[in-house]
């Protein structure tokens, strides 16, 4: 393979990936990885299942993949799977793996088909796989269904971008052959972040579904929309095959036969198909890790230093330490300020579609409620005219005047303005009430967050240790890698 001594690189990065996942998104070191992107039903899940040789991914219409799935394939004698979130349990029945992915997806997103960027980490051990780590991402979609947020397209796009903008990420762009390739969602989004096509690998699925008389030879020969890493064609199981429970071994044999017997692809047969794709990805990921290791190493080292400091701090952690208390209090106050401002100024996250609240409610009090109160005020024009005339006459006394005296104006206007006092006070009361509500809401949130922080302190400490250990190994292994590549 030309990668002697490098077989450990992928498992090593897997370890780091696990460590980072347990800390959460905030610790973002750019690990070399492969992200799978494509439109809905492009065949992403099928490709991944073919690698493993098992049906284990949730299927169905709509957005099925709703959290990133970090799928670590590990070559191993025994076949089983395990999740990072329940490490003690070994899954040997792949139907249960599917159920666990579904349950774990719903745990964070609710069952209303929302999405979340927090990944699920699944490790599959199998004699059929080559070491390879892939991230399955939600398919790009145009329309929201059910009570999905209307901006679901934008949300998915942003999530994909989070992964693929990083230079360290290889992009596996999955495009079905039976649609217009120039309009491929996958190739379009890949081109945005990798305009020269340096880190994009093209996968063309559904070659068996192309119209008779057409083929994808031009694109597979890398002539049509060239990518430096080229394209690989695959034929996955059709829906009918899946419903008929055609097993993946038979599907792989059928795929091989398809390429060997097709006049347009026969000459490419050795470079097509799922096994070749798997081998290529294993090689490219390994090489990619080797290339990115020097940079990764220096980043890891600097992170290690700061983490060591942090771990030290945690070790000296005293719950009653006054500086810590002050810091926590300050953070809570700051958080309160941010939340309060969001409630008043409005914000795009977690939009309430059922009730008006905060700034919007105050806006309504000013612009709807207040004018309404004003209109409601009783106003008798005849009486007013009488008052004006009496006021003018009383000011003039025995004299007769030519002009309306200022004093009359003032007397009348003052009397009118007093009438505004009551509706104004009413509105102020309403605004105060709403502000009290907002303050109460924000306080609750801060208290809840404080509780979570308290609970999480131990977990962070543990995770920090994991990264610290991983970083140590990373540094050691990159030395080996560097030595190996020289
Ligand atoms: P995903 O949404 O990108 O994960 O797509 P899936 O892998 O779930 O595939 C969507 C549908 O297309 C399923 O019904 C698959 O059986 C079918 N499909 C995927 N790849 C192929 C292929 O190469 N040939 C045929 N005939 N059907 C395919
Ligand atoms: Mg899928």
Short mmCIF file of C-alpha atoms and ligand atoms in Angstrom, two decimals:
data_model
loop_
_atom_site.label_atom_id
_atom_site.label_comp_id
_atom_site.label_asym_id
_atom_site.label_seq_id
_atom_site.Cartn_x
_atom_site.Cartn_y
_atom_site.Cartn_z
CA UNK A 1 0.00 0.00 0.00
CA UNK A 2 3.02 2.25 0.31
CA UNK A 3 1.86 3.08 3.80
CA UNK A 4 4.02 0.77 5.84
CA UNK A 5 4.12 1.68 9.50
CA UNK A 6 1.21 3.99 8.99
CA UNK A 7 -1.66 1.58 9.76
CA UNK A 8 -1.96 3.02 13.23
CA UNK A 9 -2.63 6.52 12.05
CA UNK A 10 -6.39 6.14 11.56
CA UNK A 11 -6.97 4.42 14.93
CA UNK A 12 -4.93 7.17 16.56
CA UNK A 13 -7.05 9.92 15.06
CA UNK A 14 -10.12 7.91 16.15
CA UNK A 15 -8.93 8.13 19.73
CA UNK A 16 -8.55 11.87 19.48
CA UNK A 17 -11.97 12.14 17.86
CA UNK A 18 -13.55 10.27 20.79
CA UNK A 19 -11.79 12.46 23.28
CA UNK A 20 -12.99 15.61 21.55
CA UNK A 21 -16.52 14.33 21.28
CA UNK A 22 -16.69 13.77 25.00
CA UNK A 23 -15.76 17.38 25.62
CA UNK A 24 -18.19 18.76 23.09
CA UNK A 25 -17.91 21.07 20.13
CA UNK A 26 -16.08 23.83 21.93
CA UNK A 27 -12.75 22.10 21.69
CA UNK A 28 -12.30 22.31 17.99
CA UNK A 29 -9.06 21.00 16.74
CA UNK A 30 -9.13 20.30 13.03
CA UNK A 31 -8.70 16.55 12.83
CA UNK A 32 -8.13 15.01 9.43
CA UNK A 33 -11.40 13.33 8.48
CA UNK A 34 -13.75 12.45 5.63
CA UNK A 35 -17.22 14.04 5.57
CA UNK A 36 -19.94 12.50 3.42
CA UNK A 37 -22.16 15.09 1.73
CA UNK A 38 -24.95 14.82 -0.81
CA UNK A 39 -28.60 15.50 -1.46
CA UNK A 40 -31.33 13.54 0.21
CA UNK A 41 -31.55 9.98 -1.16
CA UNK A 42 -28.31 10.39 -3.09
CA UNK A 43 -27.19 7.04 -1.68
CA UNK A 44 -24.92 8.14 1.20
CA UNK A 45 -26.22 5.64 3.72
CA UNK A 46 -26.13 2.86 1.14
CA UNK A 47 -22.45 3.50 0.44
CA UNK A 48 -21.59 3.38 4.16
CA UNK A 49 -23.61 0.20 4.69
CA UNK A 50 -21.85 -1.46 1.80
CA UNK A 51 -18.51 -0.76 3.46
CA UNK A 52 -19.63 -2.53 6.60
CA UNK A 53 -21.58 -5.23 4.80
CA UNK A 54 -24.50 -4.80 7.20
CA UNK A 55 -27.77 -2.92 7.32
CA UNK A 56 -27.38 -0.67 10.33
CA UNK A 57 -28.37 2.86 9.35
CA UNK A 58 -31.85 4.30 9.89
CA UNK A 59 -33.89 4.44 6.69
CA UNK A 60 -37.02 6.21 5.65
CA UNK A 61 -38.29 9.24 3.82
CA UNK A 62 -37.45 12.80 4.81
CA UNK A 63 -34.38 13.74 6.79
CA UNK A 64 -33.29 10.51 8.42
CA UNK A 65 -29.76 11.47 9.39
CA UNK A 66 -30.34 14.34 11.76
CA UNK A 67 -27.10 14.35 13.73
CA UNK A 68 -23.59 13.85 12.36
CA UNK A 69 -22.61 10.21 12.69
CA UNK A 70 -18.89 9.70 13.18
CA UNK A 71 -18.46 6.19 11.87
CA UNK A 72 -15.15 4.61 12.75
CA UNK A 73 -14.52 1.37 10.89
CA UNK A 74 -11.90 -0.82 12.52
CA UNK A 75 -10.50 -3.95 10.93
CA UNK A 76 -10.89 -6.71 13.48
CA UNK A 77 -11.45 -10.48 13.68
CA UNK A 78 -14.66 -10.31 15.70
CA UNK A 79 -17.61 -8.36 14.37
CA UNK A 80 -19.45 -5.97 16.69
CA UNK A 81 -20.25 -2.33 17.23
CA UNK A 82 -20.06 0.09 20.12
CA UNK A 83 -21.17 3.64 20.78
CA UNK A 84 -19.16 6.23 22.61
CA UNK A 85 -22.24 7.21 24.62
CA UNK A 86 -22.71 3.67 26.00
CA UNK A 87 -19.27 2.17 25.82
CA UNK A 88 -19.93 -0.77 28.06
CA UNK A 89 -22.43 -2.33 25.67
CA UNK A 90 -21.27 -4.49 22.74
CA UNK A 91 -23.77 -4.62 19.88
CA UNK A 92 -23.63 -7.79 17.83
CA UNK A 93 -27.10 -7.42 16.32
CA UNK A 94 -26.93 -4.62 13.76
CA UNK A 95 -30.68 -4.10 13.90
CA UNK A 96 -30.09 -2.92 17.48
CA UNK A 97 -27.39 -0.55 16.25
CA UNK A 98 -29.97 1.06 14.00
CA UNK A 99 -32.43 1.38 16.88
CA UNK A 100 -29.77 2.91 19.09
CA UNK A 101 -28.85 5.50 16.42
CA UNK A 102 -32.53 6.44 16.14
CA UNK A 103 -33.00 6.65 19.89
CA UNK A 104 -29.82 8.64 20.40
CA UNK A 105 -30.78 11.03 17.56
CA UNK A 106 -34.18 11.67 19.14
CA UNK A 107 -32.63 12.12 22.55
CA UNK A 108 -31.08 15.42 21.47
CA UNK A 109 -33.36 16.59 18.70
CA UNK A 110 -36.74 15.50 20.04
CA UNK A 111 -38.78 13.42 17.65
CA UNK A 112 -39.96 16.45 15.68
CA UNK A 113 -37.31 15.93 13.00
CA UNK A 114 -35.12 18.83 14.09
CA UNK A 115 -31.35 18.56 13.61
CA UNK A 116 -28.39 18.88 15.95
CA UNK A 117 -24.68 19.30 15.25
CA UNK A 118 -23.66 17.19 18.24
CA UNK A 119 -22.24 14.01 16.72
CA UNK A 120 -23.01 10.39 17.55
CA UNK A 121 -19.83 8.29 17.65
CA UNK A 122 -20.17 4.73 16.41
CA UNK A 123 -17.31 2.29 16.09
CA UNK A 124 -17.76 -0.82 13.99
CA UNK A 125 -15.30 -3.70 14.30
CA UNK A 126 -15.39 -6.15 11.44
CA UNK A 127 -13.16 -8.40 9.37
CA UNK A 128 -14.77 -6.87 6.24
CA UNK A 129 -13.71 -3.30 6.75
CA UNK A 130 -10.48 -1.41 6.24
CA UNK A 131 -9.61 1.17 8.87
CA UNK A 132 -11.55 4.20 7.86
CA UNK A 133 -13.41 7.01 9.55
CA UNK A 134 -16.28 8.79 7.87
CA UNK A 135 -18.79 11.35 9.03
CA UNK A 136 -22.32 10.82 7.73
CA UNK A 137 -24.10 14.15 7.58
CA UNK A 138 -27.75 15.11 7.02
CA UNK A 139 -28.73 15.16 3.35
CA UNK A 140 -29.30 18.53 1.76
CA UNK A 141 -32.97 19.30 1.44
CA UNK A 142 -35.17 22.08 0.20
CA UNK A 143 -38.41 21.69 2.11
CA UNK A 144 -39.30 21.36 5.75
CA UNK A 145 -41.85 18.73 6.74
CA UNK A 146 -44.04 18.36 9.83
CA UNK A 147 -43.07 20.75 12.55
CA UNK A 148 -39.52 21.04 11.26
CA UNK A 149 -38.19 24.57 11.41
CA UNK A 150 -38.80 26.39 8.11
CA UNK A 151 -35.14 27.25 7.79
CA UNK A 152 -34.08 23.59 7.88
CA UNK A 153 -32.27 23.95 4.54
CA UNK A 154 -30.15 26.76 5.95
CA UNK A 155 -29.52 24.86 9.19
CA UNK A 156 -28.31 21.76 7.35
CA UNK A 157 -26.12 23.85 5.10
CA UNK A 158 -24.52 25.54 8.06
CA UNK A 159 -23.87 22.19 9.72
CA UNK A 160 -22.21 20.78 6.59
CA UNK A 161 -20.15 23.94 6.30
CA UNK A 162 -18.92 23.54 9.88
CA UNK A 163 -17.25 20.32 8.81
CA UNK A 164 -16.21 20.85 5.19
CA UNK A 165 -14.77 24.37 5.36
CA UNK A 166 -11.87 22.99 7.37
CA UNK A 167 -8.86 22.38 5.19
CA UNK A 168 -8.22 19.17 7.10
CA UNK A 169 -11.51 17.64 5.93
CA UNK A 170 -11.74 15.47 2.83
CA UNK A 171 -15.15 15.75 1.18
CA UNK A 172 -16.86 12.65 -0.15
CA UNK A 173 -19.37 14.19 -2.55
CA UNK A 174 -22.11 11.66 -3.32
CA UNK A 175 -24.11 12.33 -6.48
CA UNK A 176 -26.71 10.07 -8.09
CA UNK A 177 -26.02 9.43 -11.78
CA UNK A 178 -29.67 9.67 -12.74
CA UNK A 179 -29.81 13.43 -12.07
CA UNK A 180 -28.11 16.35 -13.76
CA UNK A 181 -24.50 16.20 -12.59
CA UNK A 182 -23.90 19.89 -13.15
CA UNK A 183 -26.64 20.57 -10.60
CA UNK A 184 -25.38 18.13 -8.01
CA UNK A 185 -25.93 19.52 -4.49
CA UNK A 186 -22.85 17.69 -3.27
CA UNK A 187 -20.49 18.95 -5.98
CA UNK A 188 -21.87 22.47 -5.65
CA UNK A 189 -21.28 22.76 -1.92
CA UNK A 190 -17.88 21.05 -2.25
CA UNK A 191 -16.88 23.55 -4.90
CA UNK A 192 -17.72 26.46 -2.61
CA UNK A 193 -15.15 25.39 -0.03
CA UNK A 194 -12.71 23.59 -2.32
CA UNK A 195 -12.89 25.48 -5.63
CA UNK A 196 -9.89 23.72 -7.12
CA UNK A 197 -11.20 20.27 -6.27
CA UNK A 198 -8.12 19.29 -4.27
CA UNK A 199 -9.75 17.59 -1.32
CA UNK A 200 -13.01 16.43 -2.88
CA UNK A 201 -13.57 12.80 -3.82
CA UNK A 202 -16.50 12.23 -6.19
CA UNK A 203 -18.80 9.23 -5.76
CA UNK A 204 -21.39 8.54 -8.42
CA UNK A 205 -24.25 6.28 -7.30
CA UNK A 206 -27.25 4.81 -9.12
CA UNK A 207 -25.31 4.13 -12.33
CA UNK A 208 -27.80 1.31 -12.91
CA UNK A 209 -30.68 3.78 -13.04
CA UNK A 210 -29.44 5.93 -15.91
CA UNK A 211 -31.65 6.30 -18.96
CA UNK A 212 -30.96 3.74 -21.61
CA UNK A 213 -28.37 4.93 -24.10
CA UNK A 214 -26.75 7.37 -21.65
CA UNK A 215 -23.77 6.73 -19.42
CA UNK A 216 -21.54 8.59 -16.99
CA UNK A 217 -18.31 7.69 -18.74
CA UNK A 218 -17.14 11.29 -19.15
CA UNK A 219 -17.51 12.10 -15.50
CA UNK A 220 -16.01 8.80 -14.30
CA UNK A 221 -13.01 9.37 -16.58
CA UNK A 222 -12.67 12.71 -14.74
CA UNK A 223 -13.17 14.72 -17.92
CA UNK A 224 -16.43 16.53 -17.27
CA UNK A 225 -15.95 18.23 -13.89
CA UNK A 226 -12.38 17.23 -13.02
CA UNK A 227 -11.34 16.63 -9.40
CA UNK A 228 -7.77 15.96 -8.40
CA UNK A 229 -8.82 12.83 -6.55
CA UNK A 230 -11.20 11.74 -9.29
CA UNK A 231 -14.53 9.94 -9.24
CA UNK A 232 -15.52 6.42 -8.29
CA UNK A 233 -18.77 4.90 -9.51
CA UNK A 234 -20.79 2.49 -7.36
CA UNK A 235 -24.01 0.54 -7.65
CA UNK A 236 -25.88 0.15 -4.38
CA UNK A 237 -28.95 -1.91 -3.66
CA UNK A 238 -32.19 -0.49 -4.99
CA UNK A 239 -35.18 -0.01 -2.73
CA UNK A 240 -36.58 -3.22 -4.16
CA UNK A 241 -33.40 -5.12 -3.28
CA UNK A 242 -33.58 -3.78 0.26
CA UNK A 243 -37.26 -4.63 0.67
CA UNK A 244 -36.49 -8.08 -0.73
CA UNK A 245 -33.67 -8.35 1.85
CA UNK A 246 -30.98 -8.86 -0.75
CA UNK A 247 -27.83 -9.23 1.29
CA UNK A 248 -24.88 -6.97 0.76
CA UNK A 249 -22.50 -9.75 -0.37
CA UNK A 250 -24.83 -10.53 -3.26
CA UNK A 251 -25.13 -6.82 -4.00
CA UNK A 252 -21.36 -6.42 -4.18
CA UNK A 253 -21.13 -9.35 -6.59
CA UNK A 254 -23.86 -7.81 -8.73
CA UNK A 255 -22.02 -4.50 -8.67
CA UNK A 256 -18.80 -6.11 -9.89
CA UNK A 257 -20.70 -7.87 -12.66
CA UNK A 258 -22.36 -4.60 -13.65
CA UNK A 259 -19.04 -2.84 -14.23
CA UNK A 260 -17.44 -5.78 -16.00
CA UNK A 261 -20.31 -6.23 -18.40
CA UNK A 262 -21.16 -2.60 -19.16
CA UNK A 263 -19.56 -1.50 -22.43
CA UNK A 264 -19.12 2.07 -21.20
CA UNK A 265 -17.37 1.14 -17.96
CA UNK A 266 -15.62 -2.16 -18.73
CA UNK A 267 -12.26 -0.47 -19.25
CA UNK A 268 -12.66 1.31 -15.88
CA UNK A 269 -13.92 -1.74 -13.97
CA UNK A 270 -10.81 -2.04 -11.78
CA UNK A 271 -11.21 1.51 -10.57
CA UNK A 272 -14.94 1.30 -9.88
CA UNK A 273 -17.15 -0.23 -7.21
CA UNK A 274 -17.49 -0.29 -3.45
CA UNK A 275 -14.38 -2.35 -2.56
CA UNK A 276 -12.20 -0.04 -4.65
CA UNK A 277 -13.84 3.00 -3.07
CA UNK A 278 -13.14 1.63 0.39
CA UNK A 279 -9.52 0.90 -0.44
CA UNK A 280 -9.02 4.32 -2.01
CA UNK A 281 -10.53 6.11 0.96
CA UNK A 282 -8.37 4.14 3.40
CA UNK A 283 -5.26 5.12 1.45
CA UNK A 284 -6.24 8.71 0.92
CA UNK A 285 -7.20 9.21 4.55
CA UNK A 286 -3.96 7.64 5.74
CA UNK A 287 -1.90 9.81 3.40
CA UNK A 288 -3.95 12.81 4.34
CA UNK A 289 -3.33 12.20 8.04
CA UNK A 290 0.37 11.83 7.38
CA UNK A 291 0.39 15.13 5.46
CA UNK A 292 -1.51 17.01 8.11
CA UNK A 293 0.34 15.52 11.06
CA UNK A 294 3.15 18.08 11.36
CA UNK A 295 0.65 20.94 11.61
CA UNK A 296 -1.59 18.94 13.90
CA UNK A 297 1.33 18.12 16.10
CA UNK A 298 2.29 21.71 16.80
CA UNK A 299 -1.33 22.63 17.45
CA UNK A 300 -1.69 19.68 19.79
CA UNK A 301 1.41 20.68 21.62
CA UNK A 302 0.22 24.19 22.28
CA UNK A 303 -3.18 22.89 23.32
CA UNK A 304 -1.52 20.35 25.56
CA UNK A 305 0.33 23.11 27.36
CA UNK A 306 -2.79 25.11 28.01
CA UNK A 307 -4.69 21.98 28.98
CA UNK A 308 -2.01 20.98 31.44
CA UNK A 309 -2.46 24.35 33.04
CA UNK A 310 -6.20 23.88 33.14
CA UNK A 311 -5.93 20.38 34.59
CA UNK A 312 -3.66 21.82 37.24
CA UNK A 313 -6.29 24.41 38.01
CA UNK A 314 -8.98 21.77 38.27
CA UNK A 315 -6.80 19.71 40.55
CA UNK A 316 -6.59 22.66 42.89
CA UNK A 317 -10.31 23.15 42.56
CA UNK A 318 -11.87 24.19 45.88
CA UNK A 319 -15.61 24.71 45.73
CA UNK A 320 -15.34 27.45 48.36
CA UNK A 321 -12.42 29.24 46.71
CA UNK A 322 -13.50 32.92 46.74
CA UNK A 323 -11.85 33.81 43.40
CA UNK A 324 -13.64 30.93 41.72
CA UNK A 325 -16.91 32.02 43.26
CA UNK A 326 -16.43 35.57 42.05
CA UNK A 327 -15.57 34.36 38.57
CA UNK A 328 -18.63 32.11 38.45
CA UNK A 329 -20.85 34.89 39.70
CA UNK A 330 -19.44 37.28 37.14
CA UNK A 331 -20.08 34.77 34.38
CA UNK A 332 -23.64 34.31 35.58
CA UNK A 333 -24.25 38.04 35.60
CA UNK A 334 -22.78 38.35 32.13
CA UNK A 335 -24.93 35.49 30.90
CA UNK A 336 -27.94 37.14 32.45
CA UNK A 337 -27.11 40.37 30.61
CA UNK A 338 -26.78 38.54 27.29
CA UNK A 339 -30.05 36.65 27.78
CA UNK A 340 -31.89 39.78 28.81
CA UNK A 341 -30.65 41.67 25.80
CA UNK A 342 -31.66 38.81 23.51
CA UNK A 343 -35.18 38.81 24.97
CA UNK A 344 -35.54 42.53 24.39
CA UNK A 345 -33.64 42.95 21.12
CA UNK A 346 -34.97 39.70 19.67
CA UNK A 347 -32.85 36.89 18.28
CA UNK A 348 -32.93 34.17 15.67
CA UNK A 349 -32.39 31.19 17.93
CA UNK A 350 -35.26 29.28 19.48
CA UNK A 351 -37.98 31.40 17.99
CA UNK A 352 -41.26 31.12 19.91
CA UNK A 353 -44.09 30.82 17.40
CA UNK A 354 -46.85 30.47 19.99
CA UNK A 355 -46.61 33.62 22.10
CA UNK A 356 -45.33 37.16 21.93
CA UNK A 357 -42.80 37.92 24.61
CA UNK A 358 -40.04 40.32 25.64
CA UNK A 359 -39.20 43.06 23.17
CA UNK A 360 -41.97 42.06 20.79
CA UNK A 361 -44.59 42.37 23.48
CA UNK A 362 -43.31 45.76 24.56
CA UNK A 363 -43.34 46.84 20.93
CA UNK A 364 -46.98 45.81 20.71
CA UNK A 365 -47.87 47.72 23.86
CA UNK A 366 -46.38 50.88 22.39
CA UNK A 367 -47.65 50.55 18.85
CA UNK A 368 -51.01 48.86 19.28
CA UNK A 369 -52.17 48.96 22.85
CA UNK A 370 -51.29 52.60 23.53
CA UNK A 371 -52.95 54.02 20.38
CA UNK A 372 -55.96 51.88 21.20
CA UNK A 373 -56.18 53.40 24.70
CA UNK A 374 -55.93 56.86 23.16
CA UNK A 375 -58.72 56.21 20.71
CA UNK A 376 -60.85 54.93 23.56
CA UNK A 377 -60.56 58.25 25.39
CA UNK A 378 -63.81 60.17 25.36
CA UNK A 379 -63.52 63.38 23.53
CA UNK A 380 -66.36 65.85 23.13
CA UNK A 381 -65.55 68.45 20.51
CA UNK A 382 -68.48 70.70 21.38
CA UNK A 383 -67.44 70.81 25.03
CA UNK A 384 -63.86 71.56 24.01
CA UNK A 385 -64.89 74.47 21.80
CA UNK A 386 -66.93 75.85 24.66
CA UNK A 387 -63.96 75.56 27.02
CA UNK A 388 -61.68 77.29 24.54
CA UNK A 389 -64.06 80.14 24.06
CA UNK A 390 -64.55 80.56 27.81
CA UNK A 391 -60.82 80.46 28.39
CA UNK A 392 -60.19 83.17 25.78
CA UNK A 393 -62.99 85.33 27.10
CA UNK A 394 -61.87 84.96 30.69
CA UNK A 395 -58.36 85.99 29.80
CA UNK A 396 -59.52 89.05 27.86
CA UNK A 397 -61.86 90.11 30.67
CA UNK A 398 -63.59 93.34 29.83
CA UNK A 399 -61.33 93.97 26.90
CA UNK A 400 -61.85 92.48 23.48
CA UNK A 401 -58.74 91.04 21.84
CA UNK A 402 -57.68 90.55 18.27
CA UNK A 403 -55.43 87.48 18.81
CA UNK A 404 -55.83 84.26 20.71
CA UNK A 405 -53.75 84.64 23.87
CA UNK A 406 -51.00 82.06 24.60
CA UNK A 407 -52.37 81.64 28.10
CA UNK A 408 -55.61 80.24 26.74
CA UNK A 409 -53.74 77.74 24.63
CA UNK A 410 -51.66 76.60 27.56
CA UNK A 411 -54.64 76.24 29.87
CA UNK A 412 -56.53 74.10 27.39
CA UNK A 413 -53.58 71.94 26.31
CA UNK A 414 -52.52 71.27 29.89
CA UNK A 415 -55.98 70.02 30.64
CA UNK A 416 -55.89 67.73 27.62
CA UNK A 417 -52.45 66.39 28.44
CA UNK A 418 -53.58 65.44 31.92
CA UNK A 419 -56.09 63.17 30.26
CA UNK A 420 -53.21 61.20 28.70
CA UNK A 421 -51.80 60.37 32.10
CA UNK A 422 -54.08 57.46 32.82
CA UNK A 423 -53.52 55.47 29.58
CA UNK A 424 -49.77 56.19 29.84
CA UNK A 425 -49.63 54.79 33.35
CA UNK A 426 -51.58 51.76 32.23
CA UNK A 427 -49.09 51.06 29.45
CA UNK A 428 -46.15 51.59 31.77
CA UNK A 429 -47.63 49.01 34.12
CA UNK A 430 -47.91 46.56 31.26
CA UNK A 431 -44.31 47.18 30.17
CA UNK A 432 -43.10 46.72 33.75
CA UNK A 433 -45.02 43.47 34.03
CA UNK A 434 -43.38 42.18 30.85
CA UNK A 435 -39.93 43.24 32.00
CA UNK A 436 -40.51 41.37 35.25
CA UNK A 437 -41.44 38.29 33.23
CA UNK A 438 -38.28 38.58 31.15
CA UNK A 439 -36.11 38.98 34.24
CA UNK A 440 -37.74 35.96 35.84
CA UNK A 441 -37.18 33.88 32.70
CA UNK A 442 -33.52 34.89 32.44
CA UNK A 443 -32.91 34.20 36.13
CA UNK A 444 -34.33 30.73 35.81
CA UNK A 445 -32.08 30.07 32.86
CA UNK A 446 -28.97 31.27 34.69
CA UNK A 447 -29.80 29.16 37.73
CA UNK A 448 -30.28 26.11 35.54
CA UNK A 449 -27.01 26.76 33.72
CA UNK A 450 -25.19 27.13 37.02
CA UNK A 451 -26.51 23.76 38.10
CA UNK A 452 -25.31 22.17 34.86
CA UNK A 453 -21.87 23.73 35.21
CA UNK A 454 -21.65 22.33 38.70
CA UNK A 455 -22.57 18.86 37.47
CA UNK A 456 -20.31 19.05 34.44
CA UNK A 457 -17.17 20.06 36.31
CA UNK A 458 -16.15 16.48 36.94
CA UNK A 459 -16.86 15.37 33.39
CA UNK A 460 -14.74 18.19 31.99
CA UNK A 461 -11.92 17.21 34.25
CA UNK A 462 -12.11 13.66 33.00
CA UNK A 463 -12.36 14.68 29.34
CA UNK A 464 -9.46 17.07 29.70
CA UNK A 465 -7.37 14.16 30.90
CA UNK A 466 -8.41 12.10 27.89
CA UNK A 467 -7.37 14.82 25.46
CA UNK A 468 -4.19 15.37 27.33
CA UNK A 469 -3.34 11.69 27.01
CA UNK A 470 -4.38 11.66 23.35
CA UNK A 471 -2.26 14.70 22.68
CA UNK A 472 0.74 12.97 24.18
CA UNK A 473 0.22 9.97 21.97
CA UNK A 474 -0.43 12.20 18.96
CA UNK A 475 2.87 13.94 19.43
CA UNK A 476 4.67 10.61 19.81
CA UNK A 477 2.99 9.09 16.77
CA UNK A 478 3.57 12.07 14.56
CA UNK A 479 7.27 11.69 15.29
CA UNK A 480 7.01 8.11 14.07
CA UNK A 481 4.98 9.29 11.07
CA UNK A 482 7.51 11.94 10.19
CA UNK A 483 10.36 9.53 10.57
CA UNK A 484 8.45 7.02 8.42
CA UNK A 485 7.83 9.49 5.63
CA UNK A 486 11.45 10.52 5.36
P1 LIG B 1 -29.24 8.84 1.49
O1 LIG B 1 -30.45 9.64 1.81
O2 LIG B 1 -28.26 9.64 0.69
O3 LIG B 1 -28.62 8.20 2.67
O4 LIG B 1 -29.72 7.69 0.48
P2 LIG B 1 -29.99 6.16 0.74
O5 LIG B 1 -28.71 5.41 0.82
O6 LIG B 1 -30.95 5.98 1.85
O7 LIG B 1 -30.67 5.77 -0.65
C1 LIG B 1 -31.91 6.30 -1.05
C2 LIG B 1 -32.62 5.33 -1.96
O8 LIG B 1 -31.91 5.15 -3.17
C3 LIG B 1 -32.78 3.94 -1.35
O9 LIG B 1 -34.05 3.48 -1.67
C4 LIG B 1 -31.72 3.11 -2.06
O10 LIG B 1 -32.12 1.77 -2.21
C5 LIG B 1 -31.63 3.77 -3.41
N1 LIG B 1 -30.30 3.66 -3.98
C6 LIG B 1 -29.14 4.16 -3.45
N2 LIG B 1 -28.10 3.89 -4.27
C7 LIG B 1 -28.59 3.21 -5.32
C8 LIG B 1 -27.99 2.65 -6.51
O11 LIG B 1 -26.78 2.74 -6.75
N3 LIG B 1 -28.86 2.02 -7.38
C9 LIG B 1 -30.18 1.90 -7.14
N4 LIG B 1 -30.93 1.27 -8.02
N5 LIG B 1 -30.78 2.43 -6.06
C10 LIG B 1 -30.00 3.07 -5.15
MG1 LIG B 2 -29.11 8.59 4.73
#
